């Protein structure tokens, strides 16, 4: 079964800093990897989807990379803002679980201070 | 309404009650999912429906009973729950299986007393 790990579990940075969130997975045979944002008590907002054939995806100040062979993905947030404060979740879809299931990490809780 | 909606947003029920959670997607998707998010644990997939057919049941206890009458609606019927079933229940949808992005609803916060 695929296992997804996110490091760090929590991160606090001052406004304006560039930061990197890490995600690792144990089985490199994946369909895709998705990054989400979750605000306290709320649902998930999809940020970026990277297919297994892709190396990176970009959306505004966010850039996600994928290195399948090493089982790693990073989410880069440029020029962080207090509104970026949330929990960021990484999820992998792979044949090891089923074609449907998203296998989630526990998330990185980000706090951006003014 | 757009996206994925869930009702109710909050639910408190006793262990002997029967209640239902509702999910509706307005995205024209064919696959719908129920996930459970408990404190300190990763999100766990519960059920998957593709074109109204259940394609996955992730060893979920029978006190949780899903229903998918059409591709736009998904229900989770609850009965004789336990306090440890208290969690955030999230519904999601996607165009199809494996390669497609999943979109999530806001969730139902369930408390079992």
XYZ file of N, CA and C in Angstrom:
681
model
N 0.848 -1.181 0.000
C 0.000 0.000 0.000
C 0.896 1.248 0.000
N 0.501 2.201 -0.781
C 1.228 3.463 -0.869
C 1.195 4.203 0.465
N 2.322 4.721 0.884
C 2.401 5.560 2.095
C 2.925 6.931 1.703
N 2.253 7.944 2.199
C 2.592 9.324 1.846
C 3.004 10.057 3.112
N 4.139 10.723 3.064
C 4.681 11.433 4.220
C 4.922 12.881 3.843
N 4.548 13.787 4.749
C 4.773 15.215 4.506
C 5.646 15.797 5.609
N 6.639 16.538 5.190
C 7.573 17.180 6.099
C 7.755 18.632 5.664
N 7.733 19.618 6.617
C 7.514 19.391 8.048
C 6.030 19.269 8.368
N 5.711 18.872 9.595
C 4.318 18.800 10.008
C 3.739 20.186 10.222
N 4.603 21.118 10.645
C 4.156 22.486 10.865
C 5.284 23.441 10.508
N 4.906 24.634 10.065
C 5.892 25.611 9.597
C 5.352 27.011 9.852
N 6.195 27.865 10.415
C 5.811 29.260 10.651
C 6.862 30.148 10.010
N 6.428 31.056 9.156
C 7.360 31.923 8.438
C 6.819 33.353 8.446
N 7.716 34.345 8.347
C 7.247 35.729 8.215
C 6.779 35.994 6.787
N 5.889 36.912 6.663
C 5.350 37.289 5.369
C 6.461 37.654 4.384
N 6.315 37.242 3.139
C 7.274 37.588 2.104
C 8.292 36.503 1.806
N 8.431 35.550 2.701
C 9.413 34.487 2.470
C 8.940 33.509 1.404
N 9.911 32.946 0.684
C 9.640 31.828 -0.211
C 9.786 30.553 0.610
N 8.938 29.569 0.367
C 9.019 28.359 1.178
C 8.734 27.112 0.346
N 9.184 25.985 0.892
C 9.054 24.701 0.216
C 8.426 23.693 1.168
N 7.387 23.043 0.698
C 6.765 21.958 1.435
C 7.109 20.648 0.729
N 7.382 19.621 1.515
C 7.841 18.357 0.952
C 6.831 17.236 1.115
N 6.803 16.375 0.113
C 5.926 15.213 0.120
C 6.720 14.034 -0.438
N 6.670 12.905 0.243
C 7.331 11.712 -0.286
C 6.355 10.540 -0.282
N 6.566 9.624 -1.219
C 5.683 8.474 -1.324
C 6.530 7.230 -1.595
N 6.021 6.086 -1.175
C 6.845 4.881 -1.141
C 6.861 4.102 -2.451
N 5.811 4.201 -3.240
C 5.721 3.446 -4.493
C 5.736 4.430 -5.663
N 6.750 4.336 -6.493
C 6.906 5.312 -7.580
C 5.922 5.101 -8.739
N 5.211 3.999 -8.729
C 4.227 3.747 -9.790
C 2.945 4.486 -9.439
N 2.822 5.696 -9.931
C 1.647 6.512 -9.604
C 0.951 6.962 -10.866
N -0.333 7.275 -10.749
C -1.080 7.900 -11.838
C -0.866 9.411 -11.812
N -1.034 9.984 -10.638
C -0.846 11.430 -10.497
C -0.693 11.800 -9.025
N -0.351 13.052 -8.796
C -0.189 13.596 -7.445
C -0.915 14.930 -7.413
N -1.640 15.143 -6.340
C -2.444 16.354 -6.231
C -2.100 17.072 -4.927
N -1.944 18.376 -4.991
C -1.753 19.207 -3.798
C -3.063 19.939 -3.512
N -3.416 19.946 -2.203
C -4.630 20.604 -1.752
C -4.295 21.594 -0.650
N -5.219 22.499 -0.448
C -5.181 23.414 0.691
C -6.456 23.183 1.489
N -6.316 23.153 2.842
C -7.487 23.026 3.695
C -7.431 24.094 4.778
N -8.455 24.927 4.827
C -8.591 25.905 5.897
C -9.295 25.244 7.068
N -9.083 25.739 8.291
C -9.614 25.064 9.482
C -11.104 24.776 9.379
N -11.481 23.518 9.606
C -12.884 23.116 9.605
C -13.550 23.126 8.250
N -12.766 23.270 7.210
C -13.343 23.389 5.867
C -12.946 22.191 4.991
N -13.516 22.193 3.786
C -13.161 21.165 2.819
C -11.813 21.453 2.176
N -11.511 20.662 1.140
C -10.223 20.785 0.466
C -10.363 21.584 -0.819
N -9.384 22.428 -1.062
C -9.327 23.163 -2.323
C -8.157 22.626 -3.125
N -8.418 22.152 -4.331
C -7.349 21.631 -5.177
C -6.464 22.768 -5.667
N -5.161 22.598 -5.508
C -4.198 23.621 -5.934
C -3.550 23.254 -7.260
N -2.995 22.048 -7.315
C -2.259 21.625 -8.508
C -2.375 20.119 -8.652
N -2.471 19.669 -9.893
C -2.476 18.245 -10.215
C -1.320 17.974 -11.157
N -0.465 17.036 -10.800
C 0.646 16.663 -11.675
C 0.439 15.222 -12.121
N 0.357 15.011 -13.427
C 0.239 13.650 -13.943
C 1.601 12.974 -13.862
N 1.609 11.657 -13.909
C 2.859 10.904 -13.732
C 3.883 11.217 -14.823
N 3.411 11.662 -15.987
C 4.320 11.968 -17.102
C 4.877 13.393 -17.027
N 4.405 14.183 -16.057
C 4.829 15.578 -15.959
C 5.884 15.759 -14.872
N 6.652 16.844 -14.996
C 7.675 17.131 -14.011
C 7.258 18.252 -13.069
N 6.442 19.173 -13.560
C 6.002 20.265 -12.693
C 4.740 20.907 -13.238
N 4.094 21.636 -12.318
C 2.917 22.421 -12.657
C 3.008 23.741 -11.900
N 2.489 24.782 -12.520
C 2.560 26.121 -11.907
C 1.190 26.769 -11.935
N 0.879 27.478 -10.845
C -0.339 28.262 -10.792
C -0.051 29.486 -9.931
N 0.057 30.625 -10.557
C 0.339 31.854 -9.807
C 1.645 31.761 -9.043
N 1.567 31.946 -7.715
C 2.777 31.894 -6.887
C 3.156 30.465 -6.471
N 2.404 29.490 -6.927
C 2.639 28.102 -6.557
C 3.309 27.341 -7.687
N 4.292 26.515 -7.305
C 4.933 25.635 -8.261
C 5.125 24.281 -7.600
N 4.627 23.230 -8.248
C 4.793 21.887 -7.718
C 5.651 21.078 -8.676
N 6.590 20.353 -8.115
C 7.442 19.490 -8.918
C 7.215 18.039 -8.533
N 7.546 17.160 -9.452
C 7.389 15.728 -9.214
C 8.626 14.982 -9.703
N 9.211 14.190 -8.819
C 10.308 13.292 -9.179
C 9.845 11.891 -8.817
N 9.278 11.215 -9.807
C 8.686 9.904 -9.547
C 9.712 8.878 -9.104
N 10.879 8.910 -9.715
C 11.874 7.876 -9.444
C 12.328 7.902 -7.988
N 12.386 9.110 -7.415
C 12.802 9.210 -6.016
C 11.606 9.277 -5.074
N 10.409 9.261 -5.614
C 9.211 9.293 -4.782
C 9.038 10.599 -4.043
N 9.243 11.726 -4.733
C 9.169 13.022 -4.057
C 8.420 14.059 -4.882
N 7.756 14.942 -4.148
C 7.163 16.129 -4.745
C 7.397 17.291 -3.803
N 7.581 18.477 -4.368
C 7.693 19.673 -3.551
C 6.683 20.699 -4.030
N 6.151 21.448 -3.072
C 5.293 22.584 -3.374
C 6.038 23.836 -2.955
N 6.315 24.676 -3.925
C 7.033 25.927 -3.699
C 6.033 27.069 -3.684
N 6.070 27.857 -2.606
C 5.197 29.028 -2.503
C 6.085 30.264 -2.493
N 5.916 31.114 -3.465
C 6.716 32.328 -3.567
C 6.042 33.489 -2.846
N 6.865 34.320 -2.240
C 6.388 35.562 -1.616
C 5.154 35.312 -0.742
N 5.320 34.513 0.283
C 4.182 34.074 1.099
C 3.427 35.250 1.713
N 2.108 35.042 1.894
C 1.218 36.055 2.457
C 0.427 35.443 3.610
N -0.053 36.270 4.549
C -0.855 35.711 5.659
C -2.041 34.883 5.182
N -2.613 35.226 4.041
C -3.727 34.462 3.491
C -3.343 33.069 3.029
N -2.049 32.784 2.970
C -1.601 31.432 2.614
C -1.649 30.487 3.807
N -1.912 31.015 4.993
C -1.962 30.195 6.198
C -3.090 29.170 6.076
N -2.728 27.903 6.174
C -3.671 26.795 5.994
C -2.888 25.500 6.162
N -3.578 24.378 6.059
C -2.900 23.081 6.008
C -2.817 22.655 4.553
N -1.637 22.236 4.151
C -1.409 21.802 2.773
C -1.253 20.281 2.747
N -2.060 19.660 1.912
C -2.109 18.208 1.829
C -1.622 17.732 0.468
N -0.851 16.676 0.509
C -0.370 16.014 -0.688
C -1.109 14.689 -0.804
N -1.519 14.320 -2.004
C -2.251 13.068 -2.185
C -1.814 12.405 -3.475
N -1.689 11.098 -3.426
C -1.182 10.328 -4.560
C -2.230 9.312 -4.989
N -2.386 9.160 -6.289
C -3.285 8.157 -6.854
C -2.415 7.117 -7.542
N -2.546 5.861 -7.161
C -1.628 4.865 -7.704
C -2.310 3.519 -7.824
N -1.802 2.660 -8.705
C -2.371 1.322 -8.861
C -2.236 0.475 -7.599
N -1.289 0.801 -6.750
C -1.070 0.003 -5.534
C -2.294 0.009 -4.639
N -3.054 1.101 -4.659
C -4.270 1.156 -3.835
C -5.480 0.789 -4.669
N -5.759 1.547 -5.655
C -6.793 1.278 -6.660
C -6.727 2.465 -7.596
N -7.420 2.417 -8.669
C -7.350 3.541 -9.595
C -8.045 4.779 -9.069
N -8.853 4.600 -8.037
C -9.727 5.685 -7.602
C -9.229 6.422 -6.377
N -8.652 5.693 -5.446
C -8.354 6.269 -4.142
C -7.250 7.299 -4.212
N -7.428 8.404 -3.543
C -6.353 9.344 -3.273
C -5.791 8.965 -1.916
N -4.481 8.754 -1.857
C -3.814 8.392 -0.607
C -3.144 9.637 -0.063
N -3.584 10.107 1.085
C -3.180 11.405 1.611
C -2.064 11.300 2.628
N -1.226 12.336 2.673
C -0.349 12.546 3.797
C -1.104 13.247 4.914
N -0.427 13.454 6.049
C -1.085 14.093 7.201
C -1.111 15.618 7.077
N -0.334 16.130 6.131
C -0.401 17.564 5.889
C 0.710 18.349 6.560
N 0.943 19.551 6.033
C 1.828 20.529 6.649
C 0.977 21.737 7.016
N 0.997 22.086 8.300
C 0.250 23.241 8.775
C 1.131 24.483 8.656
N 0.734 25.412 7.809
C 1.533 26.605 7.525
C 0.917 27.841 8.176
N 1.759 28.608 8.854
C 1.341 29.896 9.422
C 2.265 30.962 8.866
N 1.704 31.939 8.196
C 2.462 33.067 7.674
C 2.109 34.286 8.512
N 3.100 34.823 9.203
C 2.848 35.940 10.123
C 3.126 37.277 9.453
N 2.276 38.278 9.753
C 2.453 39.604 9.133
C 3.737 40.283 9.605
N -26.039 27.014 -7.558
C -24.981 26.310 -6.843
C -23.930 25.800 -7.817
N -22.693 25.905 -7.411
C -21.628 25.389 -8.254
C -20.761 24.464 -7.440
N -19.962 23.639 -8.146
C -19.021 22.788 -7.454
C -19.689 21.633 -6.740
N -19.174 21.289 -5.584
C -19.664 20.176 -4.789
C -20.246 20.726 -3.487
N -21.492 20.403 -3.226
C -22.142 20.875 -2.012
C -22.467 19.703 -1.101
N -22.479 19.979 0.208
C -22.789 18.948 1.185
C -23.747 19.506 2.230
N -24.708 18.700 2.622
C -25.613 19.066 3.703
C -25.854 17.867 4.610
N -26.057 18.090 5.907
C -25.849 19.365 6.585
C -24.375 19.658 6.752
N -24.030 20.842 7.166
C -22.627 21.178 7.417
C -22.184 20.693 8.792
N -23.127 20.636 9.727
C -22.837 20.145 11.062
C -23.968 19.212 11.487
N -23.611 18.144 12.206
C -24.608 17.185 12.653
C -24.169 16.591 13.980
N -25.089 16.623 14.946
C -24.865 15.968 16.230
C -25.921 14.883 16.360
N -25.498 13.674 16.609
C -26.459 12.585 16.718
C -26.069 11.625 17.834
N -27.101 11.017 18.417
C -26.874 10.010 19.428
C -26.563 8.670 18.784
N -26.082 7.758 19.577
C -25.650 6.470 19.038
C -26.798 5.629 18.503
N -28.024 5.930 18.905
C -29.158 5.133 18.423
C -29.894 5.798 17.264
N -29.454 6.991 16.890
C -30.146 7.724 15.811
C -29.833 7.153 14.437
N -30.699 7.519 13.482
C -30.425 7.299 12.067
C -30.468 8.649 11.377
N -29.413 8.941 10.610
C -29.339 10.197 9.870
C -28.691 9.927 8.523
N -28.790 10.923 7.643
C -28.156 10.794 6.330
C -27.390 12.056 5.973
N -26.251 11.882 5.339
C -25.487 12.988 4.777
C -25.748 13.018 3.272
N -25.817 14.239 2.735
C -26.099 14.394 1.312
C -24.969 15.141 0.621
N -24.651 14.712 -0.568
C -23.653 15.380 -1.403
C -24.227 15.555 -2.796
N -24.000 16.704 -3.391
C -24.445 16.968 -4.752
C -23.336 17.657 -5.519
N -23.077 17.192 -6.739
C -22.043 17.848 -7.548
C -22.685 18.424 -8.814
N -22.256 19.634 -9.149
C -22.810 20.378 -10.273
C -21.767 20.523 -11.370
N -20.870 19.544 -11.481
C -19.729 19.638 -12.385
C -19.835 18.686 -13.563
N -20.901 17.906 -13.635
C -21.044 16.936 -14.728
C -20.101 15.750 -14.614
N -19.638 15.478 -13.401
C -18.693 14.380 -13.189
C -19.402 13.037 -13.114
N -18.618 11.969 -13.290
C -19.181 10.624 -13.263
C -18.804 9.825 -12.028
N -17.782 10.234 -11.328
C -17.324 9.499 -10.152
C -17.521 10.344 -8.897
N -17.955 9.716 -7.821
C -18.157 10.408 -6.541
C -17.576 9.567 -5.416
N -17.134 10.259 -4.361
C -16.371 9.613 -3.295
C -16.839 10.105 -1.928
N -16.734 9.222 -0.930
C -16.830 9.635 0.466
C -15.473 9.395 1.123
N -14.995 10.444 1.850
C -13.771 10.355 2.638
C -14.106 10.700 4.084
N -13.293 10.151 5.002
C -13.421 10.476 6.430
C -12.120 11.127 6.886
N -12.250 12.236 7.594
C -11.079 12.904 8.156
C -11.228 12.986 9.669
N -10.434 12.180 10.385
C -10.423 12.192 11.846
C -9.235 13.005 12.315
N -9.330 13.475 13.541
C -8.240 14.270 14.106
C -6.949 13.457 14.117
N -5.875 14.093 13.710
C -4.525 13.513 13.778
C -4.304 12.356 12.816
N -5.244 12.103 11.913
C -5.089 11.009 10.951
C -5.243 11.535 9.537
N -4.592 10.877 8.572
C -4.790 11.298 7.179
C -6.219 11.023 6.719
N -6.642 11.730 5.698
C -7.934 11.439 5.082
C -7.969 9.991 4.619
N -9.123 9.343 4.873
C -9.279 7.944 4.474
C -10.445 7.815 3.502
N -10.194 7.126 2.393
C -11.267 6.848 1.453
C -12.232 5.840 2.070
N -13.542 6.108 1.895
C -14.543 5.162 2.379
C -15.179 4.409 1.206
N -15.771 5.157 0.291
C -16.513 4.551 -0.827
C -16.239 5.325 -2.114
N -16.346 4.582 -3.244
C -16.249 5.194 -4.559
C -17.407 4.696 -5.414
N -18.033 5.628 -6.127
C -19.051 5.282 -7.117
C -18.614 5.846 -8.461
N -18.723 5.019 -9.505
C -18.415 5.445 -10.858
C -19.625 5.110 -11.729
N -20.212 6.113 -12.345
C -21.441 5.917 -13.119
C -22.491 5.178 -12.283
N -22.689 5.616 -11.060
C -23.672 5.133 -10.100
C -23.377 3.742 -9.541
N -22.319 3.103 -9.998
C -21.995 1.779 -9.486
C -20.891 1.882 -8.437
N -21.058 1.180 -7.333
C -20.016 1.209 -6.300
C -18.822 0.401 -6.784
N -17.679 1.039 -6.838
C -16.471 0.384 -7.314
C -15.469 0.118 -6.208
N -15.696 0.739 -5.043
C -14.766 0.495 -3.947
C -15.461 0.687 -2.613
N -15.214 -0.239 -1.711
C -15.649 -0.137 -0.322
C -14.413 -0.447 0.499
N -13.883 0.572 1.160
C -12.588 0.425 1.819
C -12.746 -0.146 3.227
N -13.358 -1.335 3.296
C -13.536 -2.038 4.579
C -14.253 -1.176 5.610
N -15.308 -0.520 5.160
C -16.055 0.374 6.033
C -17.116 -0.421 6.791
N -17.293 -0.172 8.102
C -18.324 -0.894 8.866
C -19.713 -0.688 8.275
N -20.566 -1.684 8.469
C -21.894 -1.654 7.848
C -22.805 -0.589 8.445
N -22.415 0.029 9.546
C -23.228 1.124 10.101
C -23.177 2.365 9.196
N -22.274 2.354 8.222
C -22.238 3.371 7.176
C -22.746 2.744 5.877
N -23.772 3.322 5.295
C -24.371 2.736 4.107
C -24.496 3.806 3.022
N -23.730 3.691 1.928
C -23.800 4.693 0.873
C -24.930 4.406 -0.106
N -25.346 5.481 -0.795
C -26.355 5.352 -1.845
C -26.061 6.370 -2.922
N -26.103 5.947 -4.168
C -25.826 6.851 -5.286
C -26.940 6.687 -6.322
N -28.032 7.468 -6.214
C -29.163 7.298 -7.124
C -28.884 7.762 -8.551
N -27.957 8.695 -8.695
C -27.557 9.158 -10.026
C -26.163 9.759 -9.921
N -25.589 10.139 -11.038
C -24.188 10.598 -11.024
C -23.986 11.914 -10.298
N -25.077 12.626 -9.998
C -24.932 13.937 -9.364
C -25.133 13.901 -7.856
N -25.709 12.828 -7.326
C -26.054 12.776 -5.915
C -25.441 11.562 -5.235
N -25.007 11.794 -4.016
C -24.424 10.720 -3.211
C -24.873 10.916 -1.778
N -25.306 9.824 -1.150
C -25.747 9.881 0.243
C -24.895 8.946 1.086
N -24.823 9.272 2.368
C -24.210 8.364 3.336
C -25.192 8.226 4.483
N -25.800 7.043 4.584
C -26.784 6.772 5.631
C -26.051 6.240 6.857
N -26.411 6.809 8.005
C -25.716 6.516 9.255
C -26.684 5.897 10.257
N -26.280 4.837 10.925
C -27.130 4.268 11.987
C -26.273 3.548 13.012
N -26.691 3.674 14.254
C -26.001 3.090 15.417
C -24.511 3.352 15.369
N -24.167 4.636 15.228
C -22.755 5.008 15.180
C -22.131 4.985 16.570
N -20.793 5.017 16.594
C -20.021 5.045 17.811
C -19.367 6.423 17.972
N -19.014 6.794 19.187
C -18.342 8.090 19.379
C -17.090 8.242 18.512
N -16.376 7.149 18.253
C -15.145 7.243 17.437
C -15.433 7.528 15.965
N -16.708 7.511 15.582
C -17.087 7.868 14.220
C -17.189 9.380 14.039
N -17.065 10.119 15.122
C -17.063 11.573 15.030
C -15.883 12.020 14.170
N -16.160 12.814 13.151
C -15.127 13.199 12.188
C -15.719 14.191 11.200
N -14.866 14.665 10.302
C -15.317 15.470 9.163
C -15.479 14.517 7.975
N -16.683 14.472 7.409
C -16.950 13.593 6.275
C -16.978 14.446 5.014
N -16.095 14.092 4.098
C -15.915 14.878 2.883
C -16.375 14.096 1.668
N -17.070 14.777 0.802
C -17.501 14.213 -0.470
C -16.640 14.819 -1.573
N -16.350 14.038 -2.594
C -15.565 14.538 -3.726
C -16.133 13.966 -5.014
N -15.788 14.599 -6.113
C -16.183 14.077 -7.421
C -15.055 14.286 -8.415
N -15.088 13.506 -9.505
C -14.121 13.677 -10.591
C -14.776 13.214 -11.884
N -14.163 13.602 -12.989
C -14.741 13.226 -14.285
C -14.777 11.725 -14.459
N -13.735 11.067 -13.980
C -13.682 9.622 -14.111
C -12.659 9.097 -13.157
N -12.107 7.973 -13.476
C -11.153 7.392 -12.539
C -9.735 7.858 -12.831
N -8.818 7.291 -12.247
C -7.364 7.462 -12.113
C -6.748 8.783 -12.566
N -7.006 9.249 -13.801
C -6.221 10.385 -14.253
C -6.794 11.743 -13.929
N -7.984 11.776 -13.316
C -8.677 13.052 -13.205
C -8.590 13.663 -11.821
N -8.637 14.993 -11.812
C -8.566 15.777 -10.587
C -9.846 15.578 -9.771
N -9.690 15.455 -8.454
C -10.851 15.342 -7.578
C -11.165 16.699 -6.965
N -12.442 17.011 -6.909
C -12.927 18.255 -6.331
C -13.751 17.908 -5.090
N -13.482 18.634 -3.998
C -14.080 18.311 -2.715
C -15.155 19.311 -2.318
N -16.135 18.797 -1.558
C -17.120 19.651 -0.931
C -16.592 20.191 0.389
N -17.399 21.016 1.088
C -16.951 21.642 2.336
C -16.971 20.697 3.524
N -17.635 19.551 3.394
C -17.648 18.573 4.473
C -18.827 18.711 5.414
N -19.116 17.625 6.126
C -20.092 17.605 7.222
C -19.333 17.236 8.486
N -19.389 18.133 9.467
C -18.755 17.855 10.765
C -19.735 17.055 11.593
N -19.427 15.777 11.846
C -20.314 14.874 12.571
C -19.790 14.650 13.983
N -20.680 14.807 14.946
C -20.360 14.500 16.338
C -21.350 13.453 16.828
N -20.829 12.340 17.321
C -21.677 11.268 17.844
C -21.573 11.280 19.365
N -22.714 11.454 20.029
C -22.699 11.564 21.498
C -23.214 10.289 22.160
